[in-house]
Short mmCIF file of C-alpha atoms in Angstrom, two decimals:
data_model
loop_
_atom_site.label_atom_id
_atom_site.label_comp_id
_atom_site.label_asym_id
_atom_site.label_seq_id
_atom_site.Cartn_x
_atom_site.Cartn_y
_atom_site.Cartn_z
CA GLN W 62 7.46 -12.16 -11.77
CA VAL W 63 8.13 -8.88 -9.64
CA GLN W 64 9.29 -9.33 -5.98
CA LEU W 65 8.10 -6.41 -3.58
CA VAL W 66 9.71 -4.96 -0.52
CA GLU W 67 8.01 -2.77 1.96
CA SER W 68 9.91 -0.08 4.27
CA GLY W 69 9.50 2.91 6.55
CA GLY W 70 7.30 1.13 9.32
CA GLY W 71 7.55 2.44 12.68
CA LEU W 72 6.17 4.20 16.22
CA VAL W 73 4.17 7.30 15.74
CA GLN W 74 2.69 9.69 17.73
CA ALA W 75 -1.16 10.01 16.93
CA GLY W 76 -1.06 13.48 14.70
CA GLY W 77 2.28 12.63 13.01
CA SER W 78 3.10 11.00 9.64
CA LEU W 79 5.07 8.32 8.22
CA ARG W 80 5.98 7.73 4.70
CA LEU W 81 5.86 3.29 3.52
CA SER W 82 8.62 2.43 0.66
CA CYS W 83 7.49 -0.08 -1.78
CA ALA W 84 10.53 -1.07 -3.90
CA ALA W 85 10.04 -3.66 -6.63
CA SER W 86 12.63 -5.60 -8.62
CA GLY W 87 12.47 -8.94 -10.72
CA HIS W 88 10.78 -7.19 -13.63
CA THR W 89 9.37 -3.71 -15.40
CA PHE W 90 7.48 -2.20 -11.93
CA SER W 91 5.50 -0.24 -14.66
CA ASN W 92 4.20 -2.61 -15.82
CA TYR W 93 2.05 -3.35 -12.95
CA ASN W 94 -0.92 -1.21 -10.60
CA MET W 95 0.20 -0.92 -7.61
CA ALA W 96 -1.73 -0.96 -4.49
CA TRP W 97 -1.54 -0.71 -0.51
CA PHE W 98 -3.31 -2.45 2.23
CA ARG W 99 -3.33 -3.42 6.14
CA GLN W 100 -3.95 -5.82 8.48
CA ALA W 101 -4.64 -5.89 12.37
CA PRO W 102 -4.49 -7.99 14.78
CA GLY W 103 -7.81 -10.30 14.43
CA LYS W 104 -8.89 -8.39 11.85
CA GLU W 105 -9.43 -9.00 7.76
CA ARG W 106 -7.02 -7.43 5.44
CA GLU W 107 -8.06 -4.09 4.72
CA PHE W 108 -7.69 -2.03 1.80
CA VAL W 109 -6.25 1.54 1.70
CA GLY W 110 -5.35 2.70 -1.59
CA VAL W 111 -4.28 1.85 -5.81
CA THR W 112 -2.90 3.79 -8.14
CA SER W 113 -2.62 2.80 -11.98
CA ARG W 114 0.86 1.73 -13.81
CA ILE W 115 1.68 5.75 -14.42
CA GLY W 116 0.20 6.30 -11.20
CA ALA W 117 -3.18 8.24 -12.08
CA SER W 118 -6.21 8.49 -10.78
CA PRO W 119 -5.52 7.09 -7.33
CA ALA W 120 -8.55 5.78 -5.31
CA TYR W 121 -8.39 5.24 -1.68
CA ALA W 122 -10.22 3.71 1.61
CA ASP W 123 -12.67 6.12 3.31
CA SER W 124 -11.13 5.77 6.03
CA VAL W 125 -7.52 7.57 5.02
CA LYS W 126 -9.02 9.59 2.17
CA GLY W 127 -7.33 13.09 2.59
CA ARG W 128 -4.68 11.57 5.15
CA PHE W 129 -2.93 9.15 3.13
CA THR W 130 -1.25 9.58 -0.29
CA ILE W 131 -0.51 7.10 -2.90
CA SER W 132 2.16 7.58 -5.46
CA ARG W 133 4.79 5.78 -7.66
CA ASP W 134 8.44 6.68 -9.64
CA ASN W 135 8.72 3.74 -11.66
CA ALA W 136 12.45 4.89 -12.79
CA LYS W 137 12.77 4.10 -9.43
CA ASN W 138 10.80 1.21 -8.78
CA THR W 139 9.70 2.23 -6.14
CA GLY W 140 5.61 2.62 -5.06
CA TYR W 141 5.57 4.81 -1.73
CA LEU W 142 2.40 4.97 0.66
CA GLN W 143 2.72 8.78 2.95
CA MET W 144 0.73 8.79 5.52
CA ASN W 145 -0.50 11.67 7.65
CA SER W 146 -2.10 12.73 10.45
CA LEU W 147 -2.18 9.54 11.69
CA ARG W 148 -4.24 7.53 14.46
CA PRO W 149 -3.97 4.92 16.05
CA GLU W 150 -6.90 2.71 14.49
CA ASP W 151 -3.96 3.12 11.86
CA THR W 152 -2.15 0.86 13.06
CA ALA W 153 -1.45 -2.19 11.27
CA VAL W 154 0.34 -4.19 9.45
CA TYR W 155 1.09 -2.75 6.21
CA TYR W 156 1.12 -4.53 2.59
CA CYS W 157 2.19 -3.66 -0.70
CA ALA W 158 0.92 -5.23 -3.94
CA ALA W 159 0.96 -5.56 -7.03
CA ASP W 160 -0.99 -7.07 -10.51
CA ARG W 161 -0.23 -6.76 -14.26
CA THR W 162 -4.47 -6.33 -14.89
CA TYR W 163 -6.38 -5.82 -11.16
CA ILE W 164 -6.61 -2.84 -9.95
CA GLY W 165 -9.19 -3.07 -7.70
CA ARG W 166 -10.57 -3.49 -4.08
CA TYR W 167 -10.35 -7.09 -2.83
CA TYR W 168 -6.77 -8.05 -2.19
CA ARG W 169 -7.21 -11.79 -3.40
CA GLN W 170 -6.97 -10.41 -6.49
CA TYR W 171 -3.12 -9.40 -5.94
CA THR W 172 -0.70 -11.41 -7.19
CA TYR W 173 2.04 -10.32 -5.86
CA TRP W 174 3.06 -8.91 -2.29
CA GLY W 175 5.55 -7.79 -0.21
CA GLN W 176 6.08 -9.16 3.22
CA GLY W 177 4.41 -6.41 5.41
CA ALA W 178 5.89 -3.11 7.58
CA GLN W 179 4.64 -2.30 10.86
CA VAL W 180 3.08 0.71 11.39
CA THR W 181 2.13 1.16 14.97
CA VAL W 182 0.13 4.90 16.01
CA SER W 183 0.15 5.29 19.86
CA SER W 184 -2.44 7.79 21.55
#
Protein backbone atom coordinates (compact mmCIF):
# COMPACT_ATOMS: atom_id res chain seq x y z
CA GLN A 1 0.00 0.00 0.00
CA VAL A 2 1.03 3.64 -0.33
CA GLN A 3 1.20 6.29 2.38
CA LEU A 4 0.47 9.91 1.48
CA VAL A 5 1.50 13.07 3.34
CA GLU A 6 0.38 16.53 2.29
CA SER A 7 2.29 19.71 3.00
CA GLY A 8 2.31 23.35 1.94
CA GLY A 9 -0.99 24.55 3.34
CA GLY A 10 -1.39 27.84 5.10
CA LEU A 11 -3.03 31.26 5.20
CA VAL A 12 -3.03 33.43 2.09
CA GLN A 13 -4.85 36.55 0.97
CA ALA A 14 -7.38 36.42 -1.81
CA GLY A 15 -5.65 36.51 -5.17
CA GLY A 16 -2.56 34.80 -3.81
CA SER A 17 -1.03 31.41 -4.55
CA LEU A 18 -0.07 28.25 -2.71
CA ARG A 19 1.42 24.97 -3.78
CA LEU A 20 0.51 21.78 -1.99
CA SER A 21 2.71 18.72 -2.12
CA CYS A 22 1.71 15.10 -1.64
CA ALA A 23 4.65 12.87 -0.75
CA ALA A 24 4.13 9.16 -1.32
CA SER A 25 5.96 6.27 0.29
CA GLY A 26 5.62 2.55 0.75
CA HIS A 27 5.02 1.62 -2.86
CA THR A 28 5.80 2.74 -6.38
CA PHE A 29 3.98 6.04 -6.78
CA SER A 30 3.78 5.71 -10.55
CA ASN A 31 1.43 2.74 -10.09
CA TYR A 32 -1.29 5.04 -8.78
CA ASN A 33 -3.62 7.61 -10.22
CA MET A 34 -3.62 10.71 -8.02
CA ALA A 35 -6.45 13.06 -7.13
CA TRP A 36 -7.03 16.09 -4.96
CA PHE A 37 -10.16 16.74 -2.94
CA ARG A 38 -11.16 19.39 -0.44
CA GLN A 39 -13.59 19.63 2.41
CA ALA A 40 -14.92 22.79 3.97
CA PRO A 41 -16.57 22.75 7.42
CA GLY A 42 -20.05 21.27 7.27
CA LYS A 43 -19.72 20.25 3.64
CA GLU A 44 -19.10 17.01 1.83
CA ARG A 45 -15.69 16.22 0.40
CA GLU A 46 -15.42 17.84 -3.02
CA PHE A 47 -13.45 16.81 -6.10
CA VAL A 48 -10.72 19.25 -7.16
CA GLY A 49 -8.79 17.40 -9.84
CA VAL A 50 -7.17 14.14 -10.90
CA THR A 51 -4.27 12.98 -13.00
CA SER A 52 -3.18 9.62 -14.33
CA ARG A 53 -0.17 7.54 -13.30
CA ILE A 54 2.02 9.36 -15.78
CA GLY A 55 0.49 12.78 -15.19
CA ALA A 56 -1.34 12.92 -18.50
CA SER A 57 -4.59 14.76 -19.22
CA PRO A 58 -5.51 16.09 -15.79
CA ALA A 59 -9.18 16.83 -15.18
CA TYR A 60 -10.50 19.57 -12.92
CA ALA A 61 -13.65 20.68 -11.20
CA ASP A 62 -15.25 23.64 -12.92
CA SER A 63 -14.78 25.72 -9.78
CA VAL A 64 -10.98 25.54 -10.04
CA LYS A 65 -10.40 25.15 -13.78
CA GLY A 66 -7.94 27.72 -15.06
CA ARG A 67 -6.70 28.52 -11.55
CA PHE A 68 -5.40 25.19 -10.20
CA THR A 69 -2.88 22.85 -11.80
CA ILE A 70 -2.12 19.25 -10.86
CA SER A 71 1.26 17.76 -11.62
CA ARG A 72 3.44 14.96 -10.39
CA ASP A 73 7.09 13.96 -10.33
CA ASN A 74 7.21 10.19 -10.15
CA ALA A 75 10.97 10.20 -9.74
CA LYS A 76 10.44 12.11 -6.49
CA ASN A 77 7.30 10.18 -5.50
CA THR A 78 5.50 13.48 -5.13
CA GLY A 79 2.36 15.06 -6.49
CA TYR A 80 1.52 18.75 -6.52
CA LEU A 81 -1.46 21.06 -6.55
CA GLN A 82 -0.58 24.59 -7.67
CA MET A 83 -3.32 26.99 -6.64
CA ASN A 84 -3.41 30.49 -8.13
CA SER A 85 -5.91 33.33 -7.88
CA LEU A 86 -7.20 31.93 -4.63
CA ARG A 87 -10.61 32.95 -3.36
CA PRO A 88 -12.14 32.83 0.13
CA GLU A 89 -14.43 30.04 -1.07
CA ASP A 90 -11.34 27.89 -1.69
CA THR A 91 -10.85 27.69 2.09
CA ALA A 92 -10.90 24.02 3.07
CA VAL A 93 -8.82 21.06 4.14
CA TYR A 94 -7.18 19.67 1.01
CA TYR A 95 -6.53 15.95 0.62
CA CYS A 96 -4.55 13.97 -1.88
CA ALA A 97 -5.81 10.52 -2.74
CA ALA A 98 -4.50 7.61 -4.77
CA ASP A 99 -5.87 4.50 -6.39
CA ARG A 100 -4.42 1.86 -8.69
CA THR A 101 -7.38 1.73 -11.02
CA TYR A 102 -9.93 4.44 -10.32
CA ILE A 103 -9.47 7.83 -11.95
CA GLY A 104 -12.71 9.67 -11.38
CA ARG A 105 -14.47 12.26 -9.25
CA TYR A 106 -16.05 10.16 -6.51
CA TYR A 107 -14.03 10.30 -3.32
CA ARG A 108 -15.41 7.04 -1.96
CA GLN A 109 -13.66 5.14 -4.77
CA TYR A 110 -10.15 6.14 -3.72
CA THR A 111 -8.27 3.70 -1.55
CA TYR A 112 -5.44 5.77 -0.08
CA TRP A 113 -5.61 9.18 1.56
CA GLY A 114 -3.34 11.71 3.13
CA GLN A 115 -4.11 13.40 6.43
CA GLY A 116 -5.06 16.72 4.84
CA ALA A 117 -3.62 20.23 4.68
CA GLN A 118 -5.51 23.33 5.77
CA VAL A 119 -5.78 26.14 3.24
CA THR A 120 -7.31 29.39 4.43
CA VAL A 121 -7.92 32.29 2.07
CA SER A 122 -8.70 35.64 3.65
CA SER A 123 -10.69 38.34 1.89
